[in-house]
Amino acid sequence: MKKIGSTLLLAALSFTSNAQQAANRPTMVAGFPVNYSEDSAGNYTLPDLLKCTDGQAVTSAKIWTQKRRPELVKMVEEIQFGKMPPAPKDLKFNAFDKGTPALNGKAIRKQVTVYLTKDTSDHKMNLLIYLPAASKKPVPMLLNISFAAYNQIIDDQGLLVGNIWKDGKKIKADKPSVFGKMDVEQFMDAGIGFATVYYGDIEPDFKDGINYGIRKEYLKPGQTQTADNEWGAIAAWSWGLSRALDYFETEKQIDAKRVALQGASRLGKTVLWAGIRDERFKVVVASISGEGGAALSRRNYGETIRHISDPSRYLYQFAPNYHTFAERVNEMPFDAHALVALMAPRPLLLQTGSTDYWSDPKGEYLSAVAAAPVYQLFNKKGPQTPQMPAAGDTSLLLNELGYYMHEGGHGVLPEDWKHIVSYLKKYL
Ligand code: GCU
């Protein structure tokens, strides 16, 4: 985590030059070499999105929606992220801050504790909400999932000091974090509400985190591990995002039919899966989601399933089944282009960085190109040519299936937020 934290921070501050980033490319991870040469990225054939398992051609939006989409969702669930439970019966909310003027008068702030289990002593997710003060009608929202407690990423007096996980323990988040600060006012100015949760309130992000997180509560008696097709941490985080949306549905000042999601890195993978699983989310912005997110797995470039699903690294974030494809990626019945296509026809923006080689921004672009025919079934547009756009090119932000690559590394830059806000203004 430390490494990731500082990479994000460096990227956020834009201090890393391309040369430095290149020098930082890990060449061996979990004992496996990492390829960064286009010449060795390999030849592969992607599974045909427009052909059902029984061979039927997908020639209409109806066949996609009724037959192909459900079978693909099931495959991704069984193999990659794992099955997750439905909304809990005992979900409860405590809005302990019911509306306080904040952010130079631009916002009304609310803070809510979301109790994920009946027992309210544990499994509490703190939800921070800002609504544009000027708005007279229910507002659309961006829901962000963050690596830090909300009091660490937003400058505002009166925020609850949350807890964070550090070295396997829960501690008070009373010190600054390495993650950058969030500029919430830009959302208020655009008439969009902003909400955020800390991912560790749902499930901690380390190998045996299941012993402390929400997944523990769903283990059957005698079960200490999840089954091979059951949820990893990413699915747990996604599930938590749906619980925030459950709260929005109770809140008159929020238009719960217009909620967008955003997260970066492993949380970019998380928002993608949350948007696929929960079709109440209207828009997804997946930042630098990389392997296990929008980047093609069959392309041998940067991180691969071998690296990410190694038990010494991030297998706990996925269904255990995922690892069985580490050495046979070509046998996987889907690839990341399916994840992208499963959002169709809803708007999806992929945000990447040109020197984020580990996450393979080109692999994300090619994934979007391969998913575009599915958007096309709904008369929605995605990228059309295999030619990568240059860093900073904003033309693909105009499509429902959007793509934007900043000049720089693994992070979400202030310029990215500007583009995200204008994309949301268009599509939310
Ligand atoms: C690691 C991991 C990536 C992940 C990233 C992050 O680098 O290999 O798959 O996206 O952490 O979450 O920052």
Coordinates of C-alpha atoms and ligand atoms in Angstrom, one line a residue:
M1 CA 0.0 0.0 0.0
K2 CA 2.8 2.4 0.9
K3 CA 4.2 2.1 -2.6
I4 CA 0.9 2.7 -4.2
G5 CA 0.2 5.6 -1.9
S6 CA 3.4 7.4 -2.9
T7 CA 3.0 6.6 -6.6
L8 CA -0.4 8.2 -6.5
L9 CA 0.9 11.1 -4.6
L10 CA 3.8 11.7 -6.9
A11 CA 1.5 11.4 -9.9
A12 CA -1.0 13.8 -8.3
L13 CA 1.7 16.3 -7.8
S14 CA 3.0 15.7 -11.4
F15 CA 6.5 15.6 -10.3
T16 CA 7.5 12.4 -11.9
S17 CA 9.1 12.9 -15.3
N18 CA 8.5 10.2 -18.0
A19 CA 12.1 9.1 -17.7
Q20 CA 11.7 8.6 -13.9
Q21 CA 8.5 6.6 -14.5
A22 CA 10.2 4.4 -17.0
A23 CA 13.0 3.8 -14.6
N24 CA 10.4 2.8 -12.0
R25 CA 8.8 0.1 -14.1
P26 CA 9.1 -3.1 -12.2
T27 CA 10.7 -5.8 -14.4
M28 CA 10.1 -8.8 -12.1
V29 CA 7.0 -9.1 -9.9
A30 CA 6.0 -12.1 -7.8
G31 CA 8.9 -13.9 -9.6
F32 CA 7.5 -13.3 -13.0
P33 CA 9.0 -11.0 -15.7
V34 CA 7.0 -8.0 -16.8
N35 CA 6.9 -7.1 -20.5
Y36 CA 6.9 -3.5 -21.7
S37 CA 7.7 -4.0 -25.3
E38 CA 5.0 -3.8 -27.9
D39 CA 6.9 -6.4 -30.0
S40 CA 6.4 -8.9 -27.2
A41 CA 2.8 -8.1 -26.3
G42 CA 1.8 -11.2 -28.2
N43 CA -0.9 -12.1 -30.7
Y44 CA -4.2 -13.0 -29.3
T45 CA -7.8 -13.4 -30.3
L46 CA -10.4 -11.9 -28.1
P47 CA -13.6 -13.8 -27.3
D48 CA -16.4 -12.6 -29.6
L49 CA -18.7 -10.4 -27.6
L50 CA -21.4 -10.6 -30.2
K51 CA -21.7 -14.3 -30.1
C52 CA -23.5 -16.2 -27.4
T53 CA -22.1 -19.3 -25.8
D54 CA -24.5 -21.4 -27.8
G55 CA -23.4 -19.8 -31.1
Q56 CA -26.3 -17.4 -31.6
A57 CA -25.2 -14.1 -33.1
V58 CA -26.0 -11.0 -31.1
T59 CA -27.6 -8.8 -33.8
S60 CA -29.7 -6.5 -31.6
A61 CA -29.7 -4.6 -28.3
K62 CA -32.4 -7.0 -27.2
I63 CA -30.4 -10.2 -27.7
W64 CA -27.5 -8.5 -25.9
T65 CA -29.6 -7.4 -22.9
Q66 CA -31.6 -10.6 -22.5
K67 CA -29.1 -13.2 -23.3
R68 CA -25.5 -12.3 -23.9
R69 CA -25.1 -9.8 -21.1
P70 CA -26.5 -12.0 -18.4
E71 CA -24.2 -14.9 -19.4
L72 CA -21.2 -12.7 -19.5
V73 CA -22.0 -11.1 -16.1
K74 CA -22.2 -14.6 -14.7
M75 CA -18.8 -15.6 -16.1
V76 CA -17.1 -12.5 -14.8
E77 CA -18.7 -13.1 -11.4
E78 CA -17.8 -16.8 -11.2
I79 CA -14.3 -16.4 -12.5
Q80 CA -13.0 -12.9 -11.6
F81 CA -14.8 -11.0 -8.8
G82 CA -16.9 -13.6 -7.1
K83 CA -20.6 -13.8 -6.1
M84 CA -21.8 -11.3 -3.6
P85 CA -24.8 -11.3 -1.3
P86 CA -27.9 -9.1 -1.9
A87 CA -28.6 -6.0 0.1
P88 CA -28.7 -6.8 3.8
K89 CA -32.1 -6.8 5.5
D90 CA -30.7 -5.0 8.5
L91 CA -29.2 -2.1 6.7
K92 CA -29.6 1.1 8.8
F93 CA -28.6 4.7 8.4
N94 CA -27.8 7.4 10.9
A95 CA -27.7 10.8 9.4
F96 CA -25.8 12.5 12.3
D97 CA -25.1 15.6 10.3
K98 CA -28.3 16.5 8.7
G99 CA -27.3 19.6 6.7
T100 CA -24.6 22.1 7.6
P101 CA -23.5 25.0 5.3
A102 CA -20.0 24.2 4.1
L103 CA -17.4 25.0 1.4
N104 CA -17.7 28.8 1.4
G105 CA -21.5 28.6 1.4
K106 CA -21.5 26.6 -1.8
A107 CA -22.6 23.4 -0.3
I108 CA -24.9 21.8 2.3
R109 CA -23.0 19.0 4.0
K110 CA -24.4 15.8 5.4
Q111 CA -22.7 12.9 7.2
V112 CA -24.3 9.5 7.5
T113 CA -23.2 6.3 9.2
V114 CA -24.3 3.3 7.1
Y115 CA -24.6 0.2 9.4
L116 CA -24.0 -2.8 7.2
T117 CA -25.0 -5.3 9.8
K118 CA -27.6 -5.5 12.6
D119 CA -24.9 -5.3 15.2
T120 CA -24.0 -1.6 15.1
S121 CA -20.7 -1.9 16.9
D122 CA -18.7 -2.9 13.7
H123 CA -19.0 -2.7 9.9
K124 CA -20.0 1.0 9.8
M125 CA -19.4 2.9 6.6
N126 CA -19.1 6.7 6.9
L127 CA -20.6 8.5 4.0
L128 CA -19.9 12.2 3.4
I129 CA -22.2 14.1 1.1
Y130 CA -22.1 17.7 -0.3
L131 CA -25.1 19.0 -2.1
P132 CA -24.9 22.2 -4.2
A133 CA -26.5 24.9 -2.0
A134 CA -27.8 26.7 -5.0
S135 CA -29.8 23.8 -6.2
K136 CA -33.6 23.9 -5.8
K137 CA -34.2 20.4 -7.3
P138 CA -32.9 16.9 -6.5
V139 CA -29.3 16.8 -7.7
P140 CA -27.2 14.2 -9.6
M141 CA -24.3 12.9 -7.6
L142 CA -20.7 11.7 -8.1
L143 CA -20.0 8.9 -5.6
N144 CA -16.2 8.4 -5.0
I145 CA -14.5 5.6 -3.3
S146 CA -11.3 6.6 -1.6
F147 CA -8.1 5.2 -0.1
A148 CA -8.3 7.6 2.8
A149 CA -10.8 8.6 5.4
Y150 CA -12.8 11.6 4.2
N151 CA -11.5 14.0 6.8
Q152 CA -8.0 13.4 5.3
I153 CA -8.9 14.3 1.7
I154 CA -11.2 17.2 2.3
D155 CA -10.5 20.5 4.0
D156 CA -13.6 21.2 6.0
Q157 CA -14.0 21.8 9.7
G158 CA -16.6 19.6 11.4
L159 CA -15.8 16.4 9.6
L160 CA -15.9 13.2 11.6
V161 CA -12.4 11.8 12.1
G162 CA -12.7 8.3 10.6
N163 CA -10.6 5.2 11.2
I164 CA -8.1 3.8 8.7
W165 CA -6.2 0.5 8.5
K166 CA -2.5 0.6 9.0
D167 CA -0.3 -2.4 9.3
G168 CA -3.3 -4.7 9.8
K169 CA -4.8 -2.5 12.6
K170 CA -7.6 0.0 12.7
I171 CA -6.3 3.4 13.8
K172 CA -7.7 7.0 14.0
A173 CA -7.3 8.9 10.8
D174 CA -6.0 12.0 12.7
K175 CA -2.9 12.5 10.6
P176 CA -2.6 13.8 7.0
S177 CA -2.6 11.0 4.4
V178 CA -0.3 10.6 1.4
F179 CA -3.3 10.8 -0.9
G180 CA -4.0 14.2 -2.4
K181 CA -6.9 16.5 -1.4
M182 CA -10.1 16.6 -3.2
D183 CA -11.5 19.8 -4.8
V184 CA -15.2 19.4 -4.1
E185 CA -16.2 23.0 -5.0
Q186 CA -15.8 22.2 -8.7
F187 CA -18.7 19.8 -8.4
M188 CA -20.8 22.3 -6.6
D189 CA -20.1 24.9 -9.3
A190 CA -21.3 22.3 -11.9
G191 CA -24.6 21.6 -10.0
I192 CA -23.4 18.1 -9.1
G193 CA -23.4 16.6 -5.6
F194 CA -20.3 14.9 -4.3
A195 CA -20.1 12.0 -1.9
T196 CA -17.3 9.8 -0.7
V197 CA -16.6 6.7 1.3
Y198 CA -13.4 5.1 2.6
Y199 CA -13.0 1.6 1.2
G200 CA -11.5 0.2 4.4
D201 CA -14.8 0.8 6.2
I202 CA -16.2 -2.0 4.0
E203 CA -13.3 -4.4 3.9
P204 CA -9.7 -4.0 4.7
D205 CA -7.2 -4.2 1.9
F206 CA -4.7 -6.9 2.9
K207 CA -4.3 -10.6 2.6
D208 CA -6.3 -11.8 5.6
G209 CA -8.6 -8.8 5.6
I210 CA -11.6 -11.1 5.4
N211 CA -11.1 -11.8 9.1
Y212 CA -12.1 -8.2 9.8
G213 CA -14.3 -7.0 6.9
I214 CA -17.9 -7.4 5.8
R215 CA -17.1 -10.7 4.0
K216 CA -16.6 -12.4 7.3
E217 CA -20.2 -11.9 8.2
Y218 CA -21.3 -13.9 5.3
L219 CA -19.1 -17.0 5.8
K220 CA -21.2 -20.1 6.5
P221 CA -20.7 -21.8 9.8
G222 CA -17.4 -23.6 9.7
Q223 CA -16.2 -21.7 6.6
T224 CA -13.0 -19.7 7.1
Q225 CA -12.3 -18.9 3.5
T226 CA -14.6 -17.9 0.6
A227 CA -15.4 -20.6 -1.9
D228 CA -13.7 -20.4 -5.3
N229 CA -16.5 -18.4 -6.9
E230 CA -17.2 -16.1 -4.0
W231 CA -16.4 -12.4 -3.5
G232 CA -13.0 -11.0 -3.1
A233 CA -12.3 -7.6 -1.6
I234 CA -13.1 -5.7 -4.9
A235 CA -16.6 -7.2 -5.0
A236 CA -17.0 -6.3 -1.3
W237 CA -16.0 -2.7 -2.0
S238 CA -18.5 -2.7 -4.9
W239 CA -21.2 -4.0 -2.7
G240 CA -20.6 -1.2 -0.2
L241 CA -21.0 1.4 -3.0
S242 CA -24.5 -0.1 -3.6
R243 CA -25.3 0.4 0.0
A244 CA -24.4 4.1 -0.3
L245 CA -26.8 4.3 -3.2
D246 CA -29.4 2.6 -1.0
Y247 CA -29.1 5.6 1.3
F248 CA -29.3 8.1 -1.6
E249 CA -32.7 6.5 -2.5
T250 CA -34.0 7.7 0.9
E251 CA -32.7 11.2 0.5
K252 CA -35.2 13.7 -1.2
Q253 CA -32.5 16.2 -2.2
I254 CA -30.7 13.5 -4.3
D255 CA -31.8 12.3 -7.7
A256 CA -30.8 8.6 -7.1
K257 CA -31.4 7.8 -10.8
R258 CA -28.5 10.0 -11.7
V259 CA -25.6 8.8 -9.7
A260 CA -22.1 8.4 -11.2
L261 CA -19.2 6.4 -9.6
Q262 CA -15.5 7.1 -9.6
G263 CA -12.5 5.4 -8.2
A264 CA -8.8 4.9 -9.1
S265 CA -6.6 1.9 -9.5
R266 CA -8.0 -1.1 -7.6
L267 CA -10.9 1.2 -6.9
G268 CA -11.2 1.8 -10.6
K269 CA -11.7 -2.0 -11.0
T270 CA -14.2 -1.7 -8.1
V271 CA -16.4 1.0 -9.7
L272 CA -16.4 -0.9 -13.0
W273 CA -17.7 -4.0 -11.3
A274 CA -20.1 -2.0 -9.1
G275 CA -21.6 -0.4 -12.2
I276 CA -21.9 -3.7 -14.0
R277 CA -23.6 -5.4 -11.1
D278 CA -25.8 -2.6 -10.0
E279 CA -27.6 -1.1 -13.0
R280 CA -29.0 1.7 -10.8
F281 CA -25.7 3.5 -11.3
K282 CA -26.0 5.7 -14.3
V283 CA -22.4 6.5 -15.2
V284 CA -19.0 5.1 -14.2
V285 CA -15.6 6.8 -14.4
A286 CA -12.9 4.2 -14.0
S287 CA -9.6 5.8 -13.4
I288 CA -6.3 3.9 -14.2
S289 CA -8.1 0.6 -13.6
G290 CA -5.5 -1.5 -15.4
E291 CA -5.2 -5.3 -15.1
G292 CA -8.4 -6.8 -13.6
G293 CA -10.1 -3.6 -14.7
A294 CA -10.4 -2.2 -18.3
A295 CA -7.0 -3.4 -19.6
L296 CA -7.0 -6.4 -21.8
S297 CA -5.6 -9.5 -20.0
R298 CA -4.6 -11.4 -23.1
R299 CA -2.2 -8.5 -24.0
N300 CA 1.1 -9.3 -22.3
Y301 CA 2.1 -5.8 -21.3
G302 CA 2.6 -4.5 -17.8
E303 CA 0.7 -6.3 -15.1
T304 CA -0.9 -9.6 -16.1
I305 CA -3.3 -12.1 -14.3
R306 CA -0.2 -14.0 -13.3
H307 CA 1.1 -11.0 -11.4
I308 CA -2.1 -9.7 -9.9
S309 CA -3.6 -13.0 -8.9
D310 CA -0.5 -14.4 -7.3
P311 CA -1.3 -15.4 -3.7
S312 CA 1.6 -13.3 -2.5
R313 CA 0.0 -10.2 -4.1
Y314 CA -3.7 -9.5 -4.7
L315 CA -5.6 -12.8 -5.0
Y316 CA -7.7 -11.7 -1.9
Q317 CA -9.2 -9.0 -4.1
F318 CA -10.7 -11.5 -6.5
A319 CA -12.6 -14.8 -6.5
P320 CA -10.0 -17.6 -6.0
N321 CA -11.0 -18.9 -9.4
Y322 CA -9.2 -16.0 -11.1
H323 CA -5.8 -17.4 -10.3
T324 CA -6.5 -20.6 -12.2
F325 CA -6.2 -18.5 -15.4
A326 CA -2.8 -17.2 -14.5
E327 CA -1.1 -19.6 -16.9
R328 CA -3.9 -20.0 -19.4
V329 CA -5.3 -16.5 -20.0
N330 CA -6.2 -17.5 -23.6
E331 CA -8.8 -20.0 -22.2
M332 CA -10.7 -17.3 -20.2
P333 CA -14.1 -17.1 -21.8
F334 CA -14.0 -13.3 -21.6
D335 CA -11.5 -10.5 -21.5
A336 CA -11.6 -7.0 -20.2
H337 CA -13.5 -5.8 -23.3
A338 CA -16.4 -7.6 -21.8
L339 CA -16.2 -5.6 -18.6
V340 CA -16.3 -2.4 -20.7
A341 CA -19.1 -3.6 -22.8
L342 CA -21.2 -4.7 -19.8
M343 CA -21.7 -1.1 -18.9
A344 CA -23.5 -0.4 -22.3
P345 CA -25.5 1.5 -23.0
R346 CA -24.7 3.5 -19.9
P347 CA -21.8 6.1 -20.1
L348 CA -18.4 4.8 -19.1
L349 CA -15.2 7.0 -19.0
L350 CA -11.8 5.3 -18.9
Q351 CA -9.2 7.7 -17.6
T352 CA -5.5 6.6 -18.0
G353 CA -2.0 8.0 -17.9
S354 CA 0.5 7.8 -20.8
T355 CA 3.5 6.6 -18.7
D356 CA 1.5 4.3 -16.4
Y357 CA 3.0 1.4 -18.2
W358 CA 2.2 -1.1 -15.4
S359 CA -1.5 -0.4 -15.9
D360 CA -1.2 -0.5 -19.7
P361 CA -3.2 2.5 -21.0
K362 CA -3.1 1.1 -24.5
G363 CA -4.6 -2.2 -23.3
E364 CA -7.5 -0.1 -21.9
Y365 CA -7.9 1.7 -25.2
L366 CA -7.9 -1.5 -27.2
S367 CA -10.5 -2.9 -24.8
A368 CA -12.8 0.1 -25.5
V369 CA -12.3 -0.3 -29.2
A370 CA -13.3 -4.0 -28.9
A371 CA -16.3 -3.1 -26.8
A372 CA -17.5 -0.2 -29.1
P373 CA -19.7 -2.6 -31.3
V374 CA -21.8 -3.4 -28.2
Y375 CA -22.4 0.3 -27.5
Q376 CA -23.2 0.6 -31.2
L377 CA -26.1 -1.8 -30.8
F378 CA -27.7 0.9 -28.7
N379 CA -26.6 3.7 -31.1
K380 CA -24.0 4.9 -28.6
K381 CA -20.5 5.7 -29.6
G382 CA -17.1 4.4 -28.5
P383 CA -13.6 4.8 -30.0
Q384 CA -13.5 3.6 -33.6
T385 CA -9.9 3.2 -34.7
P386 CA -7.1 1.0 -33.2
Q387 CA -4.9 4.1 -33.4
M388 CA -4.3 5.4 -29.8
P389 CA -5.1 9.0 -29.1
A390 CA -2.2 11.1 -28.0
A391 CA -1.9 12.1 -24.3
G392 CA -4.1 15.2 -23.7
D393 CA -6.4 14.5 -26.7
T394 CA -9.9 15.4 -25.5
S395 CA -11.9 14.2 -28.6
L396 CA -12.9 10.8 -27.2
L397 CA -14.4 12.5 -24.1
L398 CA -17.4 13.3 -26.4
N399 CA -18.5 9.6 -26.6
E400 CA -20.7 7.7 -24.2
L401 CA -17.8 5.2 -24.1
G402 CA -15.2 7.8 -23.4
Y403 CA -11.4 7.6 -23.1
Y404 CA -9.0 10.2 -21.8
M405 CA -5.2 9.7 -21.2
H406 CA -3.3 12.4 -19.4
E407 CA 0.4 13.0 -20.0
G408 CA 2.0 11.3 -16.9
G409 CA 1.7 8.3 -14.6
H410 CA -0.5 6.5 -12.2
G411 CA -2.9 9.0 -10.8
V412 CA -5.9 11.3 -11.1
L413 CA -4.6 14.8 -11.9
P414 CA -6.5 18.1 -11.4
E415 CA -6.9 18.3 -15.2
D416 CA -8.5 14.9 -15.2
W417 CA -11.1 16.1 -12.7
K418 CA -11.9 19.0 -15.0
H419 CA -12.6 16.6 -17.8
I420 CA -14.5 14.3 -15.5
V421 CA -16.8 17.2 -14.5
S422 CA -17.5 18.2 -18.1
Y423 CA -18.1 14.5 -19.0
L424 CA -20.6 14.3 -16.1
K425 CA -22.3 17.5 -17.1
K426 CA -22.9 16.0 -20.5
Y427 CA -23.9 12.5 -19.5
L428 CA -25.3 12.6 -16.0
Ligands
GCU1 C1 -0.9 -2.4 -7.7 C2 -1.7 -3.4 -8.5 C3 -2.6 -2.8 -9.5 C4 -3.5 -1.8 -8.8 C5 -2.6 -0.8 -8.0 C6 -3.4 0.2 -7.2 O1 0.0 -1.7 -8.5 O2 -0.8 -4.3 -9.1 O3 -3.4 -3.8 -10.1 O4 -4.4 -1.2 -9.7 O5 -1.8 -1.5 -7.1 O6 -4.4 0.0 -6.7 O7 -2.8 1.3 -7.1

